[in-house]
Amino acid sequence: MSENKTKKVILSGMRPTGRLHWGNYTGALENWNQLQDEYNCHFMVADWHVLTTALDKAKEIGHNSREMFLDWLGAGLDPEKSVLFIQSEVKEHAELNLIMSMMISMGRLERNPTFKEQIRDLNMGNEISFGHLGYPVLQAADILVYKAHAVPVGEDQLPHLELTREMARKFNRIFGDVFPEPEPLVTKFSRFPGTDGKRMSKSLGNTIEISASPEEIIKKIKPAFTDPARLRKTDPGHPEVCAIYTWYQKFLPGQVEETASECRSASRGCVDCKMKLADGVIEHFAPLRDRRAEYENDPKRLDEIIAAGCEKAQIEAACTMEKVHNTMGIG
Ligand code: TRP
């Protein structure tokens, strides 16, 4: 615990919308895993945030939060090193959300590019809730309530982080210095392809879950997208356009060169290539699957881990709120 004081504080979160897939793994989880030794990490299941865009699926949130916890533990997030918790268990987020909502104008929130995109893509018209507009305010509260110095995020989240910094600045200016201005730690990952070659995304139905069984992995890899110009096994292939090849690069780096040259010379066919990949990724993800299963088969232990993480988070958040109350002179 004491050494944590000298480490910089990190907070990041994910919305629990279902089992995590290879894109989430390469885009975030793997990076989080590596940050655990260097930073005082806080990883949060952003369950309240799901309400902003998926109110129709509200009843699934509790179950999905547990599933996300299992995926995290399976992937190596360590409750001994990091604070792993669920947002809605720490009510201080809601209080700071209210206070931060006064630190930002409506116009600024309406101009948020993520918000504008969602309205366009989800065809939401006039059905936008007050809470949805305020998504970045709740996110700011998530970050600031732990006085985080850095936030590992994908590039898409940069506008939200800028808003967080603005709210922190405004609070500090009006009331006094409480919050550090958090820096983004941008996760570098090139577009990670799904089974259809497009960006892997749950909404496109092209995902492979990190918890997938060997049978499921084979079933999803078999029909996956390859070089469209390679119609026959005897046609030379172009690995750089093939999803399978990107997966080799990510998960089986030792086999990349051989795979590329055998593809280009047409000495390895796509079916063989996929089977070899399947064998490799099944092995690659086996430790994750096993670890996940251990916790899944011991729900009491999982409950304890979740409760302990939420308690740790709550104590820290309450400490920040006390500072906020004192600085503001109310609350
Ligand atoms: N908005 C983030 C996403 O969609 C999830 C999130 C909620 C988050 N609160 C956060 C990320 C705080 C970083 C910090 O991915």
Tab-separated table of C-alpha atoms and ligand atoms in Angstrom:
chain	number	residue	atom	x	y	z
A	1	MET	CA	0.000	0.000	0.000
A	2	SER	CA	2.637	2.543	1.021
A	3	GLU	CA	4.543	2.196	-2.236
A	4	ASN	CA	1.316	3.063	-4.047
A	5	LYS	CA	1.647	6.587	-2.760
A	6	THR	CA	4.662	7.231	-4.937
A	7	LYS	CA	3.107	5.751	-8.041
A	8	LYS	CA	1.012	7.820	-10.384
A	9	VAL	CA	-2.696	7.101	-10.343
A	10	ILE	CA	-4.386	5.661	-13.391
A	11	LEU	CA	-8.065	5.193	-14.013
A	12	SER	CA	-9.737	3.610	-16.971
A	13	GLY	CA	-13.067	1.974	-17.630
A	14	MET	CA	-15.092	-0.094	-20.041
A	15	ARG	CA	-18.807	-0.294	-20.528
A	16	PRO	CA	-20.127	-3.804	-19.822
A	17	THR	CA	-21.931	-4.666	-23.029
A	18	GLY	CA	-21.072	-8.369	-23.263
A	19	ARG	CA	-18.113	-10.691	-23.406
A	20	LEU	CA	-14.857	-9.028	-24.438
A	21	HIS	CA	-13.373	-9.859	-27.803
A	22	TRP	CA	-9.941	-9.908	-29.413
A	23	GLY	CA	-10.295	-6.234	-30.366
A	24	ASN	CA	-10.888	-5.221	-26.741
A	25	TYR	CA	-7.958	-7.387	-25.731
A	26	THR	CA	-5.415	-5.914	-28.117
A	27	GLY	CA	-6.882	-2.414	-27.879
A	28	ALA	CA	-7.051	-2.098	-24.104
A	29	LEU	CA	-6.772	-5.097	-21.796
A	30	GLU	CA	-3.308	-6.141	-22.816
A	31	ASN	CA	-2.082	-2.617	-22.253
A	32	TRP	CA	-3.825	-2.345	-18.877
A	33	ASN	CA	-2.157	-5.546	-17.862
A	34	GLN	CA	1.258	-4.072	-18.481
A	35	LEU	CA	0.510	-0.847	-16.610
A	36	GLN	CA	-0.248	-2.656	-13.374
A	37	ASP	CA	3.306	-2.732	-12.017
A	38	GLU	CA	4.263	0.796	-12.895
A	39	TYR	CA	1.118	2.649	-11.810
A	40	ASN	CA	-1.480	2.662	-9.073
A	41	CYS	CA	-4.184	1.375	-11.410
A	42	HIS	CA	-7.944	1.629	-11.078
A	43	PHE	CA	-10.054	-0.271	-13.565
A	44	MET	CA	-13.764	0.326	-13.547
A	45	VAL	CA	-16.783	-1.416	-14.989
A	46	ALA	CA	-18.720	1.609	-16.284
A	47	ASP	CA	-22.186	0.172	-15.736
A	48	TRP	CA	-24.031	3.477	-15.304
A	49	HIS	CA	-22.623	4.614	-18.632
A	50	VAL	CA	-24.463	1.788	-20.421
A	51	LEU	CA	-27.750	3.459	-19.479
A	52	THR	CA	-26.908	6.411	-21.719
A	53	THR	CA	-27.234	4.497	-24.979
A	54	ALA	CA	-28.736	1.097	-24.219
A	55	LEU	CA	-31.634	1.641	-21.870
A	56	ASP	CA	-33.471	-1.198	-23.625
A	57	LYS	CA	-30.795	-3.606	-22.397
A	58	ALA	CA	-30.724	-2.224	-18.862
A	59	LYS	CA	-31.704	-5.571	-17.332
A	60	GLU	CA	-28.575	-7.230	-18.709
A	61	ILE	CA	-26.133	-4.780	-17.186
A	62	GLY	CA	-25.677	-6.592	-13.865
A	63	HIS	CA	-24.929	-9.903	-15.553
A	64	ASN	CA	-22.619	-8.280	-18.095
A	65	SER	CA	-20.657	-6.538	-15.357
A	66	ARG	CA	-19.868	-9.908	-13.801
A	67	GLU	CA	-18.901	-11.331	-17.173
A	68	MET	CA	-16.576	-8.383	-17.703
A	69	PHE	CA	-14.982	-8.957	-14.337
A	70	LEU	CA	-14.373	-12.586	-15.296
A	71	ASP	CA	-12.797	-11.554	-18.596
A	72	TRP	CA	-10.561	-9.088	-16.771
A	73	LEU	CA	-9.396	-11.601	-14.199
A	74	GLY	CA	-8.858	-14.169	-16.921
A	75	ALA	CA	-6.771	-11.707	-18.919
A	76	GLY	CA	-4.513	-11.105	-15.929
A	77	LEU	CA	-5.807	-7.983	-14.209
A	78	ASP	CA	-4.749	-8.606	-10.657
A	79	PRO	CA	-6.901	-7.533	-7.703
A	80	GLU	CA	-3.767	-7.622	-5.512
A	81	LYS	CA	-2.104	-4.978	-7.669
A	82	SER	CA	-4.969	-2.911	-9.012
A	83	VAL	CA	-8.301	-1.629	-7.774
A	84	LEU	CA	-10.940	-3.405	-9.859
A	85	PHE	CA	-14.454	-2.168	-9.210
A	86	ILE	CA	-17.951	-1.406	-10.434
A	87	GLN	CA	-18.933	2.238	-10.927
A	88	SER	CA	-22.472	1.999	-9.514
A	89	GLU	CA	-21.121	0.570	-6.238
A	90	VAL	CA	-19.320	3.831	-5.536
A	91	LYS	CA	-22.015	6.464	-5.136
A	92	GLU	CA	-19.428	9.241	-4.882
A	93	HIS	CA	-19.238	9.139	-8.694
A	94	ALA	CA	-22.840	10.347	-8.801
A	95	GLU	CA	-22.217	13.181	-6.379
A	96	LEU	CA	-19.158	14.409	-8.234
A	97	ASN	CA	-21.108	14.042	-11.494
A	98	LEU	CA	-23.617	16.530	-10.127
A	99	ILE	CA	-20.922	18.993	-9.129
A	100	MET	CA	-19.011	18.627	-12.401
A	101	SER	CA	-22.227	19.173	-14.363
A	102	MET	CA	-22.039	22.794	-13.202
A	103	MET	CA	-18.505	23.189	-14.576
A	104	ILE	CA	-19.402	22.816	-18.246
A	105	SER	CA	-21.799	24.500	-20.648
A	106	MET	CA	-24.568	22.778	-22.590
A	107	GLY	CA	-23.089	24.122	-25.810
A	108	ARG	CA	-19.732	22.526	-25.065
A	109	LEU	CA	-21.390	19.145	-24.480
A	110	GLU	CA	-23.502	19.454	-27.614
A	111	ARG	CA	-20.370	20.094	-29.664
A	112	ASN	CA	-18.669	16.936	-28.333
A	113	PRO	CA	-17.814	14.972	-31.508
A	114	THR	CA	-18.507	11.575	-29.897
A	115	PHE	CA	-21.987	12.749	-29.002
A	116	LYS	CA	-22.649	14.116	-32.485
A	117	GLU	CA	-21.500	10.859	-34.072
A	118	GLN	CA	-23.667	8.727	-31.804
A	119	ILE	CA	-26.740	10.766	-32.569
A	120	ARG	CA	-26.064	10.347	-36.267
A	121	ASP	CA	-25.223	6.629	-36.101
A	122	LEU	CA	-27.888	5.532	-33.648
A	123	ASN	CA	-30.580	7.578	-35.383
A	124	MET	CA	-31.692	8.876	-32.044
A	125	GLY	CA	-33.388	12.066	-33.193
A	126	ASN	CA	-35.135	13.650	-30.253
A	127	GLU	CA	-34.818	10.651	-27.986
A	128	ILE	CA	-31.597	11.877	-26.420
A	129	SER	CA	-31.625	11.847	-22.664
A	130	PHE	CA	-30.149	14.451	-20.388
A	131	GLY	CA	-27.856	11.697	-19.073
A	132	HIS	CA	-26.598	10.877	-22.561
A	133	LEU	CA	-25.623	14.484	-23.191
A	134	GLY	CA	-23.898	14.348	-19.816
A	135	TYR	CA	-21.910	11.170	-20.603
A	136	PRO	CA	-18.572	13.038	-20.509
A	137	VAL	CA	-19.488	14.652	-17.190
A	138	LEU	CA	-19.962	11.277	-15.527
A	139	GLN	CA	-16.730	10.137	-17.159
A	140	ALA	CA	-14.974	13.197	-15.726
A	141	ALA	CA	-16.349	12.331	-12.289
A	142	ASP	CA	-15.033	8.748	-12.704
A	143	ILE	CA	-11.561	10.043	-13.374
A	144	LEU	CA	-11.424	12.974	-10.971
A	145	VAL	CA	-12.872	11.170	-7.966
A	146	TYR	CA	-9.596	9.160	-7.843
A	147	LYS	CA	-7.527	12.248	-8.712
A	148	ALA	CA	-6.086	10.260	-11.593
A	149	HIS	CA	-2.952	11.570	-13.301
A	150	ALA	CA	-3.368	9.515	-16.429
A	151	VAL	CA	-6.103	7.723	-18.323
A	152	PRO	CA	-5.291	4.951	-20.789
A	153	VAL	CA	-7.780	5.309	-23.615
A	154	GLY	CA	-8.227	4.746	-27.308
A	155	GLU	CA	-8.037	7.745	-29.594
A	156	ASP	CA	-11.823	7.962	-29.769
A	157	GLN	CA	-11.896	8.995	-26.112
A	158	LEU	CA	-9.600	12.015	-26.454
A	159	PRO	CA	-12.450	14.554	-26.708
A	160	HIS	CA	-13.850	13.207	-23.422
A	161	LEU	CA	-10.527	13.600	-21.740
A	162	GLU	CA	-10.205	17.156	-22.955
A	163	LEU	CA	-13.630	17.883	-21.428
A	164	THR	CA	-12.486	16.299	-18.165
A	165	ARG	CA	-9.474	18.579	-18.090
A	166	GLU	CA	-11.652	21.616	-18.701
A	167	MET	CA	-13.991	20.699	-15.844
A	168	ALA	CA	-11.067	20.077	-13.489
A	169	ARG	CA	-9.520	23.428	-14.428
A	170	LYS	CA	-12.745	25.276	-13.858
A	171	PHE	CA	-13.307	23.669	-10.467
A	172	ASN	CA	-9.742	24.381	-9.391
A	173	ARG	CA	-9.991	27.990	-10.538
A	174	ILE	CA	-13.225	28.708	-8.724
A	175	PHE	CA	-12.765	26.749	-5.511
A	176	GLY	CA	-9.088	25.884	-5.154
A	177	ASP	CA	-6.698	23.196	-6.313
A	178	VAL	CA	-8.152	19.737	-5.767
A	179	PHE	CA	-7.820	17.890	-9.059
A	180	PRO	CA	-4.777	17.090	-11.181
A	181	GLU	CA	-5.458	17.571	-14.896
A	182	PRO	CA	-5.367	14.008	-16.176
A	183	GLU	CA	-3.239	13.161	-19.206
A	184	PRO	CA	-4.359	10.693	-21.848
A	185	LEU	CA	-2.193	7.611	-22.347
A	186	VAL	CA	-3.212	6.737	-25.858
A	187	THR	CA	-3.255	3.028	-26.541
A	188	LYS	CA	-1.508	2.461	-29.808
A	189	PHE	CA	-3.214	-0.196	-31.805
A	190	SER	CA	-3.716	-0.367	-35.488
A	191	ARG	CA	-7.165	-1.258	-36.699
A	192	PHE	CA	-7.775	-4.795	-35.508
A	193	PRO	CA	-9.780	-6.796	-38.050
A	194	GLY	CA	-12.839	-8.888	-37.325
A	195	THR	CA	-13.869	-12.082	-39.109
A	196	ASP	CA	-15.139	-10.038	-42.087
A	197	GLY	CA	-11.959	-7.985	-42.423
A	198	LYS	CA	-13.646	-4.825	-41.122
A	199	ARG	CA	-12.756	-3.373	-37.721
A	200	MET	CA	-13.668	-5.891	-35.015
A	201	SER	CA	-16.755	-4.554	-33.310
A	202	LYS	CA	-19.676	-6.070	-31.498
A	203	SER	CA	-22.152	-4.056	-33.550
A	204	LEU	CA	-20.805	-5.591	-36.771
A	205	GLY	CA	-21.161	-9.168	-35.486
A	206	ASN	CA	-17.581	-9.987	-36.528
A	207	THR	CA	-16.014	-10.660	-33.134
A	208	ILE	CA	-14.192	-13.592	-31.572
A	209	GLU	CA	-14.452	-13.573	-27.793
A	210	ILE	CA	-11.368	-14.002	-25.621
A	211	SER	CA	-13.331	-16.612	-23.681
A	212	ALA	CA	-14.312	-18.560	-26.823
A	213	SER	CA	-13.931	-22.346	-26.578
A	214	PRO	CA	-11.625	-24.146	-29.036
A	215	GLU	CA	-14.710	-25.263	-30.994
A	216	GLU	CA	-16.042	-21.703	-31.187
A	217	ILE	CA	-12.660	-20.399	-32.289
A	218	ILE	CA	-12.452	-22.929	-35.130
A	219	LYS	CA	-16.040	-22.244	-36.140
A	220	LYS	CA	-15.383	-18.517	-36.419
A	221	ILE	CA	-11.987	-18.747	-38.091
A	222	LYS	CA	-13.052	-21.211	-40.813
A	223	PRO	CA	-15.263	-18.801	-42.786
A	224	ALA	CA	-13.200	-15.695	-41.938
A	225	PHE	CA	-12.124	-13.093	-44.478
A	226	THR	CA	-8.923	-13.746	-46.449
A	227	ASP	CA	-7.302	-12.240	-49.534
A	228	PRO	CA	-10.263	-11.831	-51.928
A	229	ALA	CA	-7.922	-12.050	-54.938
A	230	ARG	CA	-6.865	-15.565	-53.978
A	231	LEU	CA	-9.611	-17.689	-55.488
A	232	ARG	CA	-7.726	-20.957	-55.864
A	233	LYS	CA	-5.127	-22.530	-53.651
A	234	THR	CA	-2.626	-22.199	-56.487
A	235	ASP	CA	-3.090	-18.397	-56.714
A	236	PRO	CA	-0.360	-16.469	-54.894
A	237	GLY	CA	-1.786	-14.604	-51.882
A	238	HIS	CA	-1.349	-11.106	-50.455
A	239	PRO	CA	-0.963	-11.479	-46.692
A	240	GLU	CA	-1.106	-7.740	-46.028
A	241	VAL	CA	-4.814	-7.603	-46.931
A	242	CYS	CA	-5.784	-10.763	-45.010
A	243	ALA	CA	-7.384	-10.730	-41.544
A	244	ILE	CA	-5.867	-14.116	-40.769
A	245	TYR	CA	-2.410	-12.715	-41.384
A	246	THR	CA	-3.011	-9.796	-38.983
A	247	TRP	CA	-4.059	-12.316	-36.361
A	248	TYR	CA	-0.814	-14.248	-36.934
A	249	GLN	CA	1.111	-11.006	-36.439
A	250	LYS	CA	-0.683	-10.335	-33.211
A	251	PHE	CA	-0.890	-13.739	-31.607
A	252	LEU	CA	1.767	-15.918	-33.281
A	253	PRO	CA	4.646	-13.589	-34.136
A	254	GLY	CA	7.044	-16.544	-34.409
A	255	GLN	CA	5.139	-17.904	-37.399
A	256	VAL	CA	4.668	-14.668	-39.306
A	257	GLU	CA	7.563	-14.872	-41.751
A	258	GLU	CA	6.945	-18.438	-42.744
A	259	THR	CA	3.219	-17.771	-43.137
A	260	ALA	CA	3.785	-14.744	-45.364
A	261	SER	CA	6.215	-16.496	-47.643
A	262	GLU	CA	4.120	-19.665	-47.953
A	263	CYS	CA	1.054	-17.528	-48.728
A	264	ARG	CA	2.866	-15.490	-51.378
A	265	SER	CA	4.293	-18.570	-53.044
A	266	ALA	CA	0.934	-20.374	-52.818
A	267	SER	CA	2.567	-23.308	-51.051
A	268	ARG	CA	0.117	-22.998	-48.147
A	269	GLY	CA	-3.597	-22.833	-48.771
A	270	CYS	CA	-6.018	-20.691	-46.776
A	271	VAL	CA	-7.719	-23.663	-45.143
A	272	ASP	CA	-4.422	-25.012	-43.798
A	273	CYS	CA	-3.381	-21.540	-42.822
A	274	LYS	CA	-6.571	-21.049	-40.807
A	275	MET	CA	-6.229	-24.408	-39.058
A	276	LYS	CA	-2.662	-23.608	-38.061
A	277	LEU	CA	-3.797	-20.240	-36.760
A	278	ALA	CA	-6.653	-21.843	-34.834
A	279	ASP	CA	-4.240	-24.258	-33.137
A	280	GLY	CA	-1.971	-21.379	-32.176
A	281	VAL	CA	-4.637	-19.045	-30.803
A	282	ILE	CA	-6.354	-21.830	-28.911
A	283	GLU	CA	-3.045	-22.348	-27.144
A	284	HIS	CA	-2.429	-18.600	-26.784
A	285	PHE	CA	-5.747	-18.032	-25.021
A	286	ALA	CA	-5.762	-21.267	-23.006
A	287	PRO	CA	-4.281	-19.721	-19.846
A	288	LEU	CA	-6.843	-16.908	-19.997
A	289	ARG	CA	-9.694	-19.343	-20.478
A	290	ASP	CA	-8.492	-21.537	-17.615
A	291	ARG	CA	-8.056	-18.636	-15.243
A	292	ARG	CA	-11.479	-17.285	-16.187
A	293	ALA	CA	-13.057	-20.686	-15.590
A	294	GLU	CA	-11.499	-20.916	-12.136
A	295	TYR	CA	-13.285	-17.751	-11.031
A	296	GLU	CA	-16.446	-18.657	-12.888
A	297	ASN	CA	-16.609	-21.916	-10.964
A	298	ASP	CA	-16.133	-20.159	-7.659
A	299	PRO	CA	-18.831	-17.455	-7.573
A	300	LYS	CA	-18.306	-16.806	-3.887
A	301	ARG	CA	-14.675	-15.920	-4.440
A	302	LEU	CA	-15.660	-13.715	-7.363
A	303	ASP	CA	-18.197	-11.910	-5.144
A	304	GLU	CA	-15.488	-11.339	-2.562
A	305	ILE	CA	-13.042	-9.960	-5.099
A	306	ILE	CA	-15.654	-7.592	-6.508
A	307	ALA	CA	-16.751	-6.445	-3.045
A	308	ALA	CA	-13.171	-5.871	-1.881
A	309	GLY	CA	-12.335	-3.834	-5.011
A	310	CYS	CA	-15.475	-1.714	-4.662
A	311	GLU	CA	-14.705	-1.066	-1.016
A	312	LYS	CA	-11.167	0.085	-1.765
A	313	ALA	CA	-12.443	2.387	-4.495
A	314	GLN	CA	-15.176	3.768	-2.255
A	315	ILE	CA	-12.732	4.658	0.520
A	316	GLU	CA	-10.537	6.591	-1.914
A	317	ALA	CA	-13.508	8.314	-3.532
A	318	ALA	CA	-14.913	9.332	-0.152
A	319	CYS	CA	-11.564	10.866	0.746
A	320	THR	CA	-11.597	12.991	-2.425
A	321	MET	CA	-15.188	14.050	-1.753
A	322	GLU	CA	-14.245	15.192	1.696
A	323	LYS	CA	-11.626	17.456	0.125
A	324	VAL	CA	-14.224	18.674	-2.346
A	325	HIS	CA	-16.655	19.503	0.471
A	326	ASN	CA	-14.010	21.340	2.448
A	327	THR	CA	-12.799	23.266	-0.564
A	328	MET	CA	-16.288	24.276	-1.623
A	329	GLY	CA	-17.468	24.912	1.912
A	330	ILE	CA	-20.637	22.904	1.289
A	331	GLY	CA	-21.666	19.248	1.390
B	1	TRP	N1	-16.254	6.094	-22.256
B	1	TRP	C1	-15.415	4.944	-22.108
B	1	TRP	C2	-15.616	4.029	-23.328
B	1	TRP	O1	-16.652	4.027	-23.911
B	1	TRP	C3	-15.737	4.182	-20.863
B	1	TRP	C4	-15.444	4.981	-19.632
B	1	TRP	C5	-16.330	5.407	-18.692
B	1	TRP	C6	-14.160	5.468	-19.244
B	1	TRP	N2	-15.706	6.099	-17.726
B	1	TRP	C7	-14.373	6.170	-18.028
B	1	TRP	C8	-12.875	5.369	-19.808
B	1	TRP	C9	-13.322	6.809	-17.383
B	1	TRP	C10	-11.826	6.016	-19.151
B	1	TRP	C11	-12.050	6.724	-17.951
B	1	TRP	O2	-14.721	3.309	-23.660
